[in-house]
Coordinates of C-alpha atoms in Angstrom, one line a residue:
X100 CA -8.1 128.9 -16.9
X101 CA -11.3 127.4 -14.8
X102 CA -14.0 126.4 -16.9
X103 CA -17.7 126.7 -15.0
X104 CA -19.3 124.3 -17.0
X105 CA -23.2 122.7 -16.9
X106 CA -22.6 119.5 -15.3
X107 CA -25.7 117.0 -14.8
X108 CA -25.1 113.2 -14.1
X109 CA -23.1 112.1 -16.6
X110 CA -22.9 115.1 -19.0
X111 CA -21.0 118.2 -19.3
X112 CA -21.9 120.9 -21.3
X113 CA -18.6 123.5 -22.4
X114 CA -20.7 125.2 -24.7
X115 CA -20.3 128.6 -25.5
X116 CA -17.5 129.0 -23.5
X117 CA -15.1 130.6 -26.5
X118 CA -12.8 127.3 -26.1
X119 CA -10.1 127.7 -28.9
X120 CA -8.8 124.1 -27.4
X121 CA -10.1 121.0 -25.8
X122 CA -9.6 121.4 -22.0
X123 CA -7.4 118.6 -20.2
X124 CA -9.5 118.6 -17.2
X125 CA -12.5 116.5 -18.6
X126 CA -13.9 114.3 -16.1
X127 CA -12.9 110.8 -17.4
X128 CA -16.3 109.2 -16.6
X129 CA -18.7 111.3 -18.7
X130 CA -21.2 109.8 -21.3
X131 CA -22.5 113.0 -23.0
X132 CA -19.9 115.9 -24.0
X133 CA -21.1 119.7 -25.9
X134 CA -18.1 121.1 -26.7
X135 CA -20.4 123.5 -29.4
X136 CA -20.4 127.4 -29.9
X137 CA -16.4 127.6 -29.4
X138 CA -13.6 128.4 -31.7
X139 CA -12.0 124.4 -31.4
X140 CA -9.7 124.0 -34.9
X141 CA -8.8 120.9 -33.8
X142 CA -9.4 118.0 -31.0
X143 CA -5.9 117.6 -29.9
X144 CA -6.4 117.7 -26.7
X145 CA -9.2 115.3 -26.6
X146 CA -8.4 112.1 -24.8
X147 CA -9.7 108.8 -24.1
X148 CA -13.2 108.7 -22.5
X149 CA -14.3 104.9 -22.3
X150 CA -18.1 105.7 -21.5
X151 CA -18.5 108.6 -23.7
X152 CA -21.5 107.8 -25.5
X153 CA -22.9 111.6 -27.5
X154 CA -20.0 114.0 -28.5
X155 CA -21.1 117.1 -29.8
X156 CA -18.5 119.4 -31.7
X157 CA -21.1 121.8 -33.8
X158 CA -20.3 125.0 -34.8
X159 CA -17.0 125.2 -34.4
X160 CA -13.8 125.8 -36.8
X161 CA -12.6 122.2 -37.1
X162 CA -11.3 121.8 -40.6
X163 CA -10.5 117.8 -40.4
X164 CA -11.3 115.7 -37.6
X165 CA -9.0 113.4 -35.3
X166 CA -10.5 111.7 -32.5
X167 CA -9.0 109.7 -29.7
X168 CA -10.4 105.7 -29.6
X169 CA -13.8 106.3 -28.1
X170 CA -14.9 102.7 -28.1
X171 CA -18.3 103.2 -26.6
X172 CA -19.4 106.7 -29.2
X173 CA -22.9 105.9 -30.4
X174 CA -23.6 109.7 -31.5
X175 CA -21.6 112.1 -33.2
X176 CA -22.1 115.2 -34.1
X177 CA -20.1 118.1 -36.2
X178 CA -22.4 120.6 -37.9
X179 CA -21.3 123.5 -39.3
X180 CA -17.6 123.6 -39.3
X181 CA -15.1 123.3 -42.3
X182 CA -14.5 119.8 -42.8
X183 CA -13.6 118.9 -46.6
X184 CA -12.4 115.8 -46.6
X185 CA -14.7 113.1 -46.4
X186 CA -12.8 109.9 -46.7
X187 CA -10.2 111.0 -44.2
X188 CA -13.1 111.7 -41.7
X189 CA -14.7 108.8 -42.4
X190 CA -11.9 107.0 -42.0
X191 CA -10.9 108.0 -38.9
X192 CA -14.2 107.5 -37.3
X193 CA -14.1 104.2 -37.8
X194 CA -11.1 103.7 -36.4
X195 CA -10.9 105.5 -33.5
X196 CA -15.1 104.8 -32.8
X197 CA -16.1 101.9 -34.7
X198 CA -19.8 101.8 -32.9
X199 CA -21.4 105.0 -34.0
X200 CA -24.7 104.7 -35.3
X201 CA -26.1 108.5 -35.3
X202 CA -23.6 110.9 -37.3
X203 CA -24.5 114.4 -38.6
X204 CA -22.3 116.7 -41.1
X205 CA -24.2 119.2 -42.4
X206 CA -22.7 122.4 -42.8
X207 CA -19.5 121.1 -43.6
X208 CA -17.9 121.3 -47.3
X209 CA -17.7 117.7 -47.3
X210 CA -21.6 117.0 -46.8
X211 CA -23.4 118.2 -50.5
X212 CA -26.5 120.0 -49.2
X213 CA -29.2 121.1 -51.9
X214 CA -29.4 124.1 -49.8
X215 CA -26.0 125.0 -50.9
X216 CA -27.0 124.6 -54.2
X217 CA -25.7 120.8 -54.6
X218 CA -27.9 118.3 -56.2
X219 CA -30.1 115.8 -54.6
X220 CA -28.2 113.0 -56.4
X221 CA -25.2 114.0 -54.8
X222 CA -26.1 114.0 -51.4
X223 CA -27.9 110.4 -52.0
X224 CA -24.1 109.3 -53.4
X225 CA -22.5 110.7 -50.5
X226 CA -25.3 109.2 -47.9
X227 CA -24.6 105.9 -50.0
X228 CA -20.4 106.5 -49.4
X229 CA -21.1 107.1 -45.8
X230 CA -22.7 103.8 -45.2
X231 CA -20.1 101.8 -47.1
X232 CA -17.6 103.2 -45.1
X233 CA -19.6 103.0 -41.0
X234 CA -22.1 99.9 -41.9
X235 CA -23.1 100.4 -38.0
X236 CA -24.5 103.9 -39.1
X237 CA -28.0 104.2 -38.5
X238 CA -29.0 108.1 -38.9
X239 CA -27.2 110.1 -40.8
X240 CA -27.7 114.2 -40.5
X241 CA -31.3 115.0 -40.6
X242 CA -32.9 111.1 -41.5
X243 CA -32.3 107.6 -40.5
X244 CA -30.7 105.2 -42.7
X245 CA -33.6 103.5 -44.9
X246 CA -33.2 99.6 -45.9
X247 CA -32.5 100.6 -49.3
X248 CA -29.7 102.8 -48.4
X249 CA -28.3 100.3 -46.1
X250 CA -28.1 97.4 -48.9
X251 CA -27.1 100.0 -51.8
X252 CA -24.1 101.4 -49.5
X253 CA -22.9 98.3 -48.9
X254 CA -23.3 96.8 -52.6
X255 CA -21.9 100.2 -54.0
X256 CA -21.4 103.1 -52.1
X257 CA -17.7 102.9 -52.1
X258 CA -17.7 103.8 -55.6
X259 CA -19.1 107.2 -54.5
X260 CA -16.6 108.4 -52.8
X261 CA -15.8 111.6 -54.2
X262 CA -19.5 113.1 -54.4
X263 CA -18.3 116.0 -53.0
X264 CA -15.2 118.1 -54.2
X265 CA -15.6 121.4 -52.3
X266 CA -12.1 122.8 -54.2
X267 CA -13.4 122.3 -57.7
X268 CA -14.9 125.0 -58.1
X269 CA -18.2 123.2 -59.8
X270 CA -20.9 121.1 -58.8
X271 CA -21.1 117.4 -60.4
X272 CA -24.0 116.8 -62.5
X273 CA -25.4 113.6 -62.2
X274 CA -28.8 111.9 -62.9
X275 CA -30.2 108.6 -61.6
X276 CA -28.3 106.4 -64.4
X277 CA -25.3 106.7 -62.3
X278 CA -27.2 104.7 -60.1
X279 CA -28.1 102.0 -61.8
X280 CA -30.6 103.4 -63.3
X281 CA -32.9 103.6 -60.5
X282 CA -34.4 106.7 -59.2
X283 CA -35.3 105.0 -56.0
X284 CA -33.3 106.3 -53.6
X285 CA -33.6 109.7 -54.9
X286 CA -37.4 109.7 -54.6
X287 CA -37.3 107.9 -50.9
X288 CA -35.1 111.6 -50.2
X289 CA -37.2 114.6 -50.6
X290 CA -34.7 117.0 -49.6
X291 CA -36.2 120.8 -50.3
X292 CA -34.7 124.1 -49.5
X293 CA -37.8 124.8 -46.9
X294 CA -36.4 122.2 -44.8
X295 CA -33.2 124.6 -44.1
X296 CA -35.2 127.7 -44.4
X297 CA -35.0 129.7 -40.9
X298 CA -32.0 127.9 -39.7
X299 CA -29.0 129.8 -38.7
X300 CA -25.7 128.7 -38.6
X301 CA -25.9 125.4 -39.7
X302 CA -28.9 124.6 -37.4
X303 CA -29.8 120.7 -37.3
X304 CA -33.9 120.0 -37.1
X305 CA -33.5 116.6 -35.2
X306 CA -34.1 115.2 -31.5
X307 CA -31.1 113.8 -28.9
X308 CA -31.3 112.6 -25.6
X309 CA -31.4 114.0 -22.4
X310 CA -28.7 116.4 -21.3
X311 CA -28.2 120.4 -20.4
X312 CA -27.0 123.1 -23.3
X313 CA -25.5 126.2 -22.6
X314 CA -27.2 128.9 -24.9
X315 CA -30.7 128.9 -26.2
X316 CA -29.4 128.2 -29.9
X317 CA -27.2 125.5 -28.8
X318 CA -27.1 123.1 -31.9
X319 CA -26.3 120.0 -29.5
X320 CA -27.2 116.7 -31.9
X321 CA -31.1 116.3 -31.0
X322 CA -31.6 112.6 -32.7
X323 CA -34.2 110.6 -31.2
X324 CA -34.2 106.8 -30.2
X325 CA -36.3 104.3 -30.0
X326 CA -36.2 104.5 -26.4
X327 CA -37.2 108.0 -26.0
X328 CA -40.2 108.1 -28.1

């Protein structure tokens, strides 16, 4: 079947299209692909695209992740779908696209929101697990990396790499001793349940770069460089 979809320049938007697999026809030139708002369990049919810079996969039903070797991915994003495994994601990120520096997981099982009733320890541990495993990560969901994070996920962070265990049942408890200590990091976080109040569906609160979404609640990645401020 023909997919109409919102081409401009370099980008193509096939969101909101009811997609329950990657279509083969993807122009192999693109920089910027919204594949959000469809019902994609997996990205089989995603191939090589040598200049694709953004990938957005949010709200979809993608359970693990397997991505074709996107050498030039900067900015990745997979909100809201039902991802559990976090070292198997990470993992094949960084194999398959090495050079991405803006990521975003929320809404997934794997990513321990305080919204979802998780602690704000956790999520620091899993920010801290992410960074040990994509040092070139430079925002991660809703914040930038901070100095502190960036040197304590590459002293340590690979010792927290199962801060989140979706299939337990139970939520870790965990205080700032398991940090050394140091109650630093968690204070540099505040993460409060307003800042996920009146988002649907996973929503991210965060700016991206230029290109055209299909549907006025489209949930595209939105981070904002340097460039564009």
């Amino acid at each position: 079947r023909a997919h109409r979809a919102i081409q401009s320049m370099a980008s193509l938007s096939l969101a909101c299209r009811e997609l329950d697999r990657v279509p083969t026809d993807i122009p192999g030139d693109i920089s910027t692909l919204d594949l959000s708002f469809n019902n994609l369990k997996n990205t089989d049919g995603l191939f090589e695209l040598p200049q694709l810079d953004n990938l957005v996969l949010d709200n979809n039903a993608l359970s693990s992740l397997s991505l074709p070797r996107l050498s030039s991915l900067s900015t990745l994003s997979i909100n809201n779908n039902k991802i559990k495994d976090l070292k198997a994601t990470l993992e094949g990120i960084k194999a398959a696209a090495p050079n991405v520096r803006f990521l975003s997981l929320l809404k997934n099982p794997c990513c321990p929101s305080v919204v979802d009733g998780h602690s704000e320890d956790e999520y620091i541990r899993y920010r801290l697990y992410v960074v040990s495993m994509l040092p070139k990560i430079r925002f991660l969901d809703s914040m930038p990396i901070t100095k502190e994070e960036l040197a304590e996920g590459t002293r340590r962070g690979h010792y927290f790499g199962n801060v989140a265990r979706p299939d337990s049942g139970k939520k870790t408890q965990t205080s700032g001793s398991g940090m050394g200590g140091s109650n630093s990091l968690l204070n540099s976080l505040p993460l409060t349940k307003e800042a996920g109040e009146g988002q649907k569906g996973g929503r991210s609160f965060f700016g991206i770069s230029r290109y055209e979404y299909c549907g006025k609640e489209s949930e595209g990645n939105r981070f904002i460089r340097d460039q564009d401020l």
